[in-house]
């Protein structure tokens, strides 16, 4: 897979995650010769999984569960691998007690008396009616004092500490509200972390899925290659590939500020220090993911066998996640854009400059578009971009 014929491609795609891989496959099927350039020594981006030295299939960049309500996206991915149903369930360690996350009626019953639960559930039903999920902000801003008090309790014990660690902020006002709304409060007994119609995991792992997607006669992949070593951007609007002018389509999935040497200042991202540990026992914890909102320096522990369904006795591998600021240190990865008005304004300056200077440049993906995409959303976006590129060529 790591071979380039040195033939001038029709399309250059930088990054072999979902955004880049889907675009590469779609344009290859349309007859384009595509060169995928990837700085890492593997494909699949942050979805990369591999068997470690202890025989456990791990997600190298943290846990990934595919979930969606988009039938088109699910059917598209079905073409490249088999999937198995998986209902993700998460718990949080709250006041020394394991409670389901998102916070729901089971969580409530683990922390409050039966009488308190009955009162709280009555008020919630009166105020929200038949709604099954509400945001923590809806509870905290509620005019009803009982509901508002519950909201502040849940925020203090479930959201506040986790948010502070994950995003490096001490005040919810400093992050986009959409971040908090990603994990709702459930008004009922649904213990699932997601409520999407389709929830599944790839039978053979994510890496095998990407191998199938990139397995096309019109796709060449160049791994372990920093884009800057073979590609140059000239401010007259040209792009050079090994010194020759590239006239084709250029799709970029990395950090846009890097293309312009951070000329407007670095876009802020959050990173993770991922600490793996293999333990000689069958099981470490009761669920695949255990959150630690208020205790511990890390945010959560993942036990991979419970995530993948792998059957292996006597040994298990866990992962502790320690959030940190992205400082572009060697070996450090940018995982999450920090979405707020100031950062979006900075991003728009980069986007405007890049797309106005280089008319054949397209930005796609979580880093390149500075959006907190889920997997299904980035696949949908990549499919839409591919269609847009091909329709533009026809015109």
Tab-separated table of C-alpha atoms in Angstrom:
chain	number	residue	atom	x	y	z
A	1	UNK	CA	0.000	0.000	0.000
A	2	UNK	CA	2.936	2.341	0.598
A	3	UNK	CA	3.916	2.646	-3.072
A	4	UNK	CA	3.787	5.619	-5.444
A	5	UNK	CA	4.491	5.208	-9.147
A	6	UNK	CA	5.563	8.886	-9.302
A	7	UNK	CA	2.899	9.408	-11.949
A	8	UNK	CA	1.268	12.844	-11.714
A	9	UNK	CA	-2.149	12.151	-10.111
A	10	UNK	CA	-5.488	13.732	-10.920
A	11	UNK	CA	-6.236	14.087	-7.208
A	12	UNK	CA	-4.070	14.510	-4.119
A	13	UNK	CA	-5.667	13.678	-0.786
A	14	UNK	CA	-3.766	14.526	2.389
A	15	UNK	CA	-4.796	12.279	5.274
A	16	UNK	CA	-6.046	8.681	5.316
A	17	UNK	CA	-8.794	9.014	7.926
A	18	UNK	CA	-12.489	8.788	7.102
A	19	UNK	CA	-12.610	12.168	5.322
A	20	UNK	CA	-9.668	11.516	3.038
A	21	UNK	CA	-10.371	7.844	2.441
A	22	UNK	CA	-14.006	8.313	1.416
A	23	UNK	CA	-13.106	11.136	-0.980
A	24	UNK	CA	-10.248	9.074	-2.414
A	25	UNK	CA	-12.509	6.091	-3.019
A	26	UNK	CA	-15.323	8.118	-4.577
A	27	UNK	CA	-13.045	10.009	-6.964
A	28	UNK	CA	-11.142	6.835	-7.834
A	29	UNK	CA	-14.401	5.139	-8.794
A	30	UNK	CA	-15.132	8.128	-11.017
A	31	UNK	CA	-11.945	7.340	-12.949
A	32	UNK	CA	-9.536	9.706	-11.195
A	33	UNK	CA	-5.986	8.648	-10.353
A	34	UNK	CA	-5.677	9.460	-6.640
A	35	UNK	CA	-2.559	9.849	-4.508
A	36	UNK	CA	-3.196	9.649	-0.741
A	37	UNK	CA	-0.437	11.208	1.370
A	38	UNK	CA	-0.352	10.191	5.043
A	39	UNK	CA	2.256	11.306	7.600
A	40	UNK	CA	1.636	8.353	9.932
A	41	UNK	CA	2.896	4.839	9.262
A	42	UNK	CA	-0.648	3.520	8.895
A	43	UNK	CA	-4.002	4.266	7.299
A	44	UNK	CA	-7.382	4.734	9.095
A	45	UNK	CA	-6.496	7.945	10.941
A	46	UNK	CA	-7.708	7.999	14.536
A	47	UNK	CA	-9.872	4.941	13.834
A	48	UNK	CA	-6.746	2.794	13.483
A	49	UNK	CA	-6.911	-0.428	15.484
A	50	UNK	CA	-4.301	-3.142	15.905
A	51	UNK	CA	-3.559	-6.238	17.963
A	52	UNK	CA	-1.051	-5.422	20.703
A	53	UNK	CA	1.740	-7.700	21.924
A	54	UNK	CA	-0.647	-9.300	24.419
A	55	UNK	CA	-3.086	-10.332	21.688
A	56	UNK	CA	-5.724	-7.694	22.484
A	57	UNK	CA	-7.316	-5.664	19.691
A	58	UNK	CA	-6.963	-2.033	20.773
A	59	UNK	CA	-8.003	1.311	19.323
A	60	UNK	CA	-4.662	3.116	19.176
A	61	UNK	CA	-6.195	6.607	19.449
A	62	UNK	CA	-9.018	5.936	21.896
A	63	UNK	CA	-12.383	4.156	21.646
A	64	UNK	CA	-14.513	4.543	18.512
A	65	UNK	CA	-18.102	3.320	18.194
A	66	UNK	CA	-19.998	3.788	14.961
A	67	UNK	CA	-23.544	5.087	15.433
A	68	UNK	CA	-25.879	6.888	13.056
A	69	UNK	CA	-29.415	7.562	11.905
A	70	UNK	CA	-28.170	8.049	8.363
A	71	UNK	CA	-29.092	4.942	6.384
A	72	UNK	CA	-27.162	6.127	3.327
A	73	UNK	CA	-23.904	6.376	5.276
A	74	UNK	CA	-24.424	2.968	6.892
A	75	UNK	CA	-25.169	1.341	3.545
A	76	UNK	CA	-22.096	2.963	2.015
A	77	UNK	CA	-19.804	1.522	4.692
A	78	UNK	CA	-21.498	-1.884	4.407
A	79	UNK	CA	-19.824	-2.212	1.003
A	80	UNK	CA	-16.384	-2.365	2.604
A	81	UNK	CA	-16.822	-4.682	5.570
A	82	UNK	CA	-19.126	-6.622	7.844
A	83	UNK	CA	-20.600	-5.061	10.962
A	84	UNK	CA	-22.012	-6.434	14.203
A	85	UNK	CA	-24.550	-4.761	16.491
A	86	UNK	CA	-23.119	-3.078	19.562
A	87	UNK	CA	-25.006	-1.091	22.185
A	88	UNK	CA	-22.557	1.195	23.971
A	89	UNK	CA	-23.115	1.573	27.702
A	90	UNK	CA	-21.050	3.862	29.884
A	91	UNK	CA	-20.886	4.352	33.630
A	92	UNK	CA	-19.490	7.158	35.710
A	93	UNK	CA	-17.928	7.018	39.139
A	94	UNK	CA	-20.073	9.497	41.107
A	95	UNK	CA	-19.497	9.886	44.838
A	96	UNK	CA	-17.925	6.423	44.897
A	97	UNK	CA	-20.885	4.824	43.114
A	98	UNK	CA	-21.057	3.505	39.555
A	99	UNK	CA	-23.998	5.150	37.788
A	100	UNK	CA	-25.102	4.998	34.147
A	101	UNK	CA	-24.025	7.792	31.800
A	102	UNK	CA	-25.863	9.694	30.322
A	103	UNK	CA	-27.574	10.476	33.607
A	104	UNK	CA	-30.971	8.750	33.655
A	105	UNK	CA	-33.536	7.401	36.097
A	106	UNK	CA	-31.270	4.468	37.004
A	107	UNK	CA	-28.527	6.985	37.846
A	108	UNK	CA	-31.004	8.939	39.945
A	109	UNK	CA	-32.053	5.831	41.871
A	110	UNK	CA	-28.426	5.003	42.634
A	111	UNK	CA	-27.848	8.413	44.192
A	112	UNK	CA	-31.171	9.454	45.779
A	113	UNK	CA	-33.796	7.882	47.995
A	114	UNK	CA	-36.918	6.315	46.493
A	115	UNK	CA	-39.034	9.215	47.780
A	116	UNK	CA	-36.701	11.830	46.295
A	117	UNK	CA	-36.707	10.006	42.947
A	118	UNK	CA	-40.485	9.929	42.846
A	119	UNK	CA	-40.692	13.680	43.466
A	120	UNK	CA	-37.982	14.484	40.909
A	121	UNK	CA	-39.499	12.281	38.218
A	122	UNK	CA	-42.920	13.834	38.774
A	123	UNK	CA	-41.542	17.348	38.321
A	124	UNK	CA	-39.556	16.320	35.233
A	125	UNK	CA	-42.626	14.783	33.646
A	126	UNK	CA	-44.753	17.834	34.433
A	127	UNK	CA	-42.237	20.236	32.962
A	128	UNK	CA	-40.883	18.300	29.950
A	129	UNK	CA	-43.884	16.094	29.122
A	130	UNK	CA	-42.991	13.246	26.778
A	131	UNK	CA	-39.460	14.394	25.960
A	132	UNK	CA	-36.995	11.518	26.375
A	133	UNK	CA	-33.748	13.479	26.328
A	134	UNK	CA	-32.940	17.034	27.408
A	135	UNK	CA	-29.699	18.985	27.633
A	136	UNK	CA	-28.103	19.801	30.953
A	137	UNK	CA	-28.589	23.472	30.072
A	138	UNK	CA	-32.357	22.971	29.803
A	139	UNK	CA	-32.390	21.621	33.361
A	140	UNK	CA	-30.115	24.324	34.750
A	141	UNK	CA	-32.121	27.122	33.128
A	142	UNK	CA	-35.507	25.724	34.098
A	143	UNK	CA	-37.858	28.100	35.942
A	144	UNK	CA	-39.023	25.274	38.221
A	145	UNK	CA	-36.717	25.313	41.270
A	146	UNK	CA	-36.769	21.529	41.851
A	147	UNK	CA	-35.749	20.821	38.259
A	148	UNK	CA	-33.157	23.591	38.285
A	149	UNK	CA	-31.608	22.243	41.491
A	150	UNK	CA	-31.404	18.766	39.964
A	151	UNK	CA	-29.757	20.264	36.879
A	152	UNK	CA	-27.079	21.963	38.958
A	153	UNK	CA	-26.496	18.746	40.916
A	154	UNK	CA	-26.022	16.731	37.717
A	155	UNK	CA	-23.798	19.413	36.236
A	156	UNK	CA	-21.607	19.567	39.340
A	157	UNK	CA	-21.212	15.795	39.612
A	158	UNK	CA	-21.326	14.609	35.992
A	159	UNK	CA	-20.424	17.470	33.639
A	160	UNK	CA	-18.315	20.055	35.452
A	161	UNK	CA	-15.223	18.036	36.358
A	162	UNK	CA	-15.231	16.109	33.099
A	163	UNK	CA	-15.618	19.328	31.091
A	164	UNK	CA	-12.816	21.035	33.003
A	165	UNK	CA	-10.437	18.144	32.354
A	166	UNK	CA	-11.483	17.461	28.772
A	167	UNK	CA	-11.483	21.032	27.507
A	168	UNK	CA	-9.125	22.763	29.918
A	169	UNK	CA	-11.705	25.373	30.927
A	170	UNK	CA	-13.241	26.240	34.273
A	171	UNK	CA	-16.418	27.862	32.988
A	172	UNK	CA	-19.025	26.339	30.701
A	173	UNK	CA	-19.396	29.733	28.993
A	174	UNK	CA	-15.929	29.278	27.493
A	175	UNK	CA	-16.971	26.366	25.254
A	176	UNK	CA	-19.642	26.019	22.615
A	177	UNK	CA	-22.938	24.798	24.070
A	178	UNK	CA	-23.090	22.074	21.407
A	179	UNK	CA	-20.284	20.313	23.271
A	180	UNK	CA	-22.407	19.976	26.410
A	181	UNK	CA	-25.421	18.913	24.382
A	182	UNK	CA	-23.529	15.913	22.975
A	183	UNK	CA	-24.249	14.095	26.266
A	184	UNK	CA	-27.889	14.689	27.296
A	185	UNK	CA	-29.850	13.826	30.413
A	186	UNK	CA	-32.222	10.924	29.767
A	187	UNK	CA	-35.743	11.204	31.188
A	188	UNK	CA	-36.292	7.481	31.529
A	189	UNK	CA	-34.532	4.153	31.920
A	190	UNK	CA	-32.668	3.965	28.614
A	191	UNK	CA	-29.107	3.002	29.609
A	192	UNK	CA	-27.601	3.302	26.137
A	193	UNK	CA	-24.995	5.989	25.572
A	194	UNK	CA	-26.362	6.659	22.078
A	195	UNK	CA	-29.950	6.470	20.887
A	196	UNK	CA	-29.251	6.223	17.145
A	197	UNK	CA	-31.100	3.535	15.191
A	198	UNK	CA	-27.839	2.035	13.911
A	199	UNK	CA	-25.122	1.215	16.450
A	200	UNK	CA	-22.379	-1.201	15.439
A	201	UNK	CA	-18.729	-2.190	15.308
A	202	UNK	CA	-16.727	-3.537	12.340
A	203	UNK	CA	-16.344	-7.326	12.620
A	204	UNK	CA	-12.732	-7.283	11.417
A	205	UNK	CA	-11.820	-3.935	12.927
A	206	UNK	CA	-11.576	-0.428	11.516
A	207	UNK	CA	-8.168	-0.850	9.882
A	208	UNK	CA	-9.451	-3.724	7.715
A	209	UNK	CA	-12.412	-1.539	6.688
A	210	UNK	CA	-10.041	1.201	5.522
A	211	UNK	CA	-7.846	-1.295	3.692
A	212	UNK	CA	-10.881	-2.365	1.689
A	213	UNK	CA	-11.872	1.232	0.972
A	214	UNK	CA	-8.396	2.111	-0.316
A	215	UNK	CA	-8.031	-1.102	-2.298
A	216	UNK	CA	-8.701	0.339	-5.752
A	217	UNK	CA	-6.592	0.323	-8.900
A	218	UNK	CA	-6.787	4.113	-9.130
A	219	UNK	CA	-5.558	4.752	-5.556
A	220	UNK	CA	-1.939	4.923	-4.439
A	221	UNK	CA	-1.010	5.525	-0.787
A	222	UNK	CA	2.181	7.136	0.406
A	223	UNK	CA	2.632	6.530	4.150
A	224	UNK	CA	5.240	7.964	6.537
A	225	UNK	CA	5.347	11.060	4.351
A	226	UNK	CA	5.098	14.619	5.602
A	227	UNK	CA	3.161	16.606	3.024
A	228	UNK	CA	5.734	19.420	3.108
A	229	UNK	CA	8.449	17.050	1.880
A	230	UNK	CA	6.837	16.637	-1.558
A	231	UNK	CA	4.207	19.390	-1.864
A	232	UNK	CA	4.664	23.148	-1.904
A	233	UNK	CA	2.021	25.892	-1.901
A	234	UNK	CA	2.947	29.016	-3.874
A	235	UNK	CA	1.126	32.260	-3.187
A	236	UNK	CA	0.482	32.781	-6.892
A	237	UNK	CA	-2.190	30.090	-6.551
A	238	UNK	CA	-0.171	27.116	-7.750
A	239	UNK	CA	0.571	23.848	-5.989
A	240	UNK	CA	3.820	22.005	-6.695
A	241	UNK	CA	4.223	18.238	-6.437
A	242	UNK	CA	7.924	17.438	-6.337
A	243	UNK	CA	8.638	20.674	-8.190
A	244	UNK	CA	6.042	20.184	-10.933
A	245	UNK	CA	2.856	22.234	-11.128
A	246	UNK	CA	-0.148	20.198	-9.985
A	247	UNK	CA	-3.312	21.135	-11.879
A	248	UNK	CA	-5.674	18.606	-10.315
A	249	UNK	CA	-7.909	18.415	-7.260
A	250	UNK	CA	-6.322	18.843	-3.825
A	251	UNK	CA	-8.257	17.625	-0.744
A	252	UNK	CA	-6.753	18.482	2.631
A	253	UNK	CA	-7.910	16.952	5.924
A	254	UNK	CA	-5.288	18.324	8.322
A	255	UNK	CA	-4.982	21.529	10.331
A	256	UNK	CA	-5.531	24.528	8.022
A	257	UNK	CA	-3.315	26.894	10.007
A	258	UNK	CA	-0.319	24.684	9.171
A	259	UNK	CA	-0.756	25.378	5.448
A	260	UNK	CA	-0.199	29.086	6.122
A	261	UNK	CA	2.516	28.710	8.792
A	262	UNK	CA	0.121	29.892	11.519
A	263	UNK	CA	0.155	33.368	9.979
A	264	UNK	CA	-2.989	34.425	11.889
A	265	UNK	CA	-2.024	32.521	15.030
A	266	UNK	CA	-2.410	28.836	15.871
A	267	UNK	CA	-5.903	27.360	15.937
A	268	UNK	CA	-6.496	25.851	19.396
A	269	UNK	CA	-7.082	22.106	19.661
A	270	UNK	CA	-7.198	19.668	22.552
A	271	UNK	CA	-5.017	16.592	22.688
A	272	UNK	CA	-4.812	13.398	24.749
A	273	UNK	CA	-2.067	11.578	26.577
A	274	UNK	CA	-3.125	7.950	26.110
A	275	UNK	CA	-1.793	5.479	28.663
A	276	UNK	CA	-2.340	1.784	27.893
A	277	UNK	CA	-1.956	-0.971	30.472
A	278	UNK	CA	-2.326	-4.729	30.133
A	279	UNK	CA	-3.504	-6.574	33.240
A	280	UNK	CA	-3.408	-10.298	33.895
A	281	UNK	CA	-7.062	-10.845	34.660
A	282	UNK	CA	-10.195	-11.648	32.658
A	283	UNK	CA	-12.005	-8.398	33.374
A	284	UNK	CA	-11.093	-4.995	34.796
A	285	UNK	CA	-14.403	-3.097	35.022
A	286	UNK	CA	-18.129	-3.654	34.577
A	287	UNK	CA	-18.515	-1.765	31.259
A	288	UNK	CA	-16.404	-0.900	28.233
A	289	UNK	CA	-15.990	2.722	29.344
A	290	UNK	CA	-15.966	4.110	32.889
A	291	UNK	CA	-15.971	7.914	33.267
A	292	UNK	CA	-14.338	9.715	36.193
A	293	UNK	CA	-15.949	13.186	36.233
A	294	UNK	CA	-14.851	14.371	39.675
A	295	UNK	CA	-12.128	11.991	40.828
A	296	UNK	CA	-8.780	11.152	39.159
A	297	UNK	CA	-6.725	13.244	36.743
A	298	UNK	CA	-7.817	11.178	33.728
A	299	UNK	CA	-11.319	11.391	32.263
A	300	UNK	CA	-12.136	7.755	31.545
A	301	UNK	CA	-10.915	4.174	31.334
A	302	UNK	CA	-11.689	1.982	28.331
A	303	UNK	CA	-11.481	-1.807	28.484
A	304	UNK	CA	-11.156	-2.937	24.884
A	305	UNK	CA	-12.405	-6.528	25.130
A	306	UNK	CA	-15.779	-5.213	26.279
A	307	UNK	CA	-15.785	-2.784	23.368
A	308	UNK	CA	-14.830	-5.212	20.603
A	309	UNK	CA	-16.324	-8.425	22.010
A	310	UNK	CA	-12.978	-10.173	21.740
A	311	UNK	CA	-12.853	-13.442	23.675
A	312	UNK	CA	-9.509	-13.867	25.433
A	313	UNK	CA	-9.051	-15.138	28.977
A	314	UNK	CA	-6.417	-14.286	31.547
A	315	UNK	CA	-5.492	-10.893	30.143
A	316	UNK	CA	-7.158	-7.569	29.357
A	317	UNK	CA	-5.946	-4.173	28.125
A	318	UNK	CA	-7.227	-0.839	29.408
A	319	UNK	CA	-6.664	2.759	28.386
A	320	UNK	CA	-6.596	5.845	30.593
A	321	UNK	CA	-7.116	9.190	28.845
A	322	UNK	CA	-5.402	12.318	30.144
A	323	UNK	CA	-6.582	15.420	28.245
A	324	UNK	CA	-4.004	18.111	27.540
A	325	UNK	CA	-3.512	21.237	25.490
A	326	UNK	CA	-2.275	20.663	21.966
A	327	UNK	CA	1.179	22.233	21.697
A	328	UNK	CA	2.325	20.540	18.487
A	329	UNK	CA	4.996	18.566	20.323
A	330	UNK	CA	6.626	15.567	18.599
A	331	UNK	CA	4.275	12.606	18.781
A	332	UNK	CA	1.328	14.702	19.966
A	333	UNK	CA	-1.931	14.613	17.999
A	334	UNK	CA	-4.682	17.223	17.685
A	335	UNK	CA	-7.956	15.470	18.564
A	336	UNK	CA	-10.635	18.072	19.179
A	337	UNK	CA	-11.226	21.586	17.835
A	338	UNK	CA	-12.174	23.942	20.663
A	339	UNK	CA	-15.377	25.366	19.278
A	340	UNK	CA	-16.343	28.873	20.326
A	341	UNK	CA	-17.006	32.173	18.547
A	342	UNK	CA	-13.443	33.473	18.806
A	343	UNK	CA	-11.892	30.285	17.436
A	344	UNK	CA	-14.444	30.001	14.639
A	345	UNK	CA	-13.652	33.567	13.586
A	346	UNK	CA	-9.959	32.658	13.446
A	347	UNK	CA	-10.733	29.538	11.421
A	348	UNK	CA	-12.791	31.525	8.924
A	349	UNK	CA	-9.767	33.747	8.235
A	350	UNK	CA	-7.721	30.688	7.336
A	351	UNK	CA	-10.510	29.143	5.263
A	352	UNK	CA	-11.088	32.356	3.315
A	353	UNK	CA	-7.396	32.816	2.557
A	354	UNK	CA	-6.845	29.195	1.540
A	355	UNK	CA	-9.861	28.818	-0.732
A	356	UNK	CA	-9.335	32.219	-2.360
A	357	UNK	CA	-5.636	31.634	-3.064
A	358	UNK	CA	-5.929	28.041	-4.279
A	359	UNK	CA	-9.081	27.400	-6.295
A	360	UNK	CA	-8.403	23.645	-6.542
A	361	UNK	CA	-8.084	23.222	-2.747
A	362	UNK	CA	-10.881	21.626	-0.703
A	363	UNK	CA	-10.997	21.284	3.091
A	364	UNK	CA	-12.697	18.249	4.597
A	365	UNK	CA	-12.865	16.687	8.056
A	366	UNK	CA	-12.752	17.462	11.753
A	367	UNK	CA	-9.388	19.232	11.741
A	368	UNK	CA	-9.618	20.882	8.326
A	369	UNK	CA	-13.117	22.290	8.903
A	370	UNK	CA	-12.682	22.885	12.635
A	371	UNK	CA	-15.871	20.948	13.446
A	372	UNK	CA	-16.459	18.266	16.062
A	373	UNK	CA	-17.657	15.683	13.538
A	374	UNK	CA	-18.781	12.196	14.555
A	375	UNK	CA	-17.745	9.378	12.212
A	376	UNK	CA	-21.050	9.224	10.370
A	377	UNK	CA	-21.118	12.995	9.878
A	378	UNK	CA	-17.628	13.110	8.382
A	379	UNK	CA	-18.482	10.255	5.998
A	380	UNK	CA	-21.622	12.144	4.956
A	381	UNK	CA	-19.579	15.306	4.453
A	382	UNK	CA	-16.924	13.466	2.409
A	383	UNK	CA	-19.567	11.903	0.167
A	384	UNK	CA	-21.164	15.307	-0.374
A	385	UNK	CA	-17.798	16.924	-1.163
A	386	UNK	CA	-16.950	14.174	-3.663
A	387	UNK	CA	-20.249	14.761	-5.435
A	388	UNK	CA	-19.639	18.525	-5.420
A	389	UNK	CA	-16.172	18.118	-6.951
A	390	UNK	CA	-17.382	15.811	-9.708
A	391	UNK	CA	-20.383	17.999	-10.561
A	392	UNK	CA	-18.123	21.070	-10.706
A	393	UNK	CA	-15.877	19.313	-13.212
A	394	UNK	CA	-18.835	18.551	-15.470
A	395	UNK	CA	-19.788	22.216	-15.544
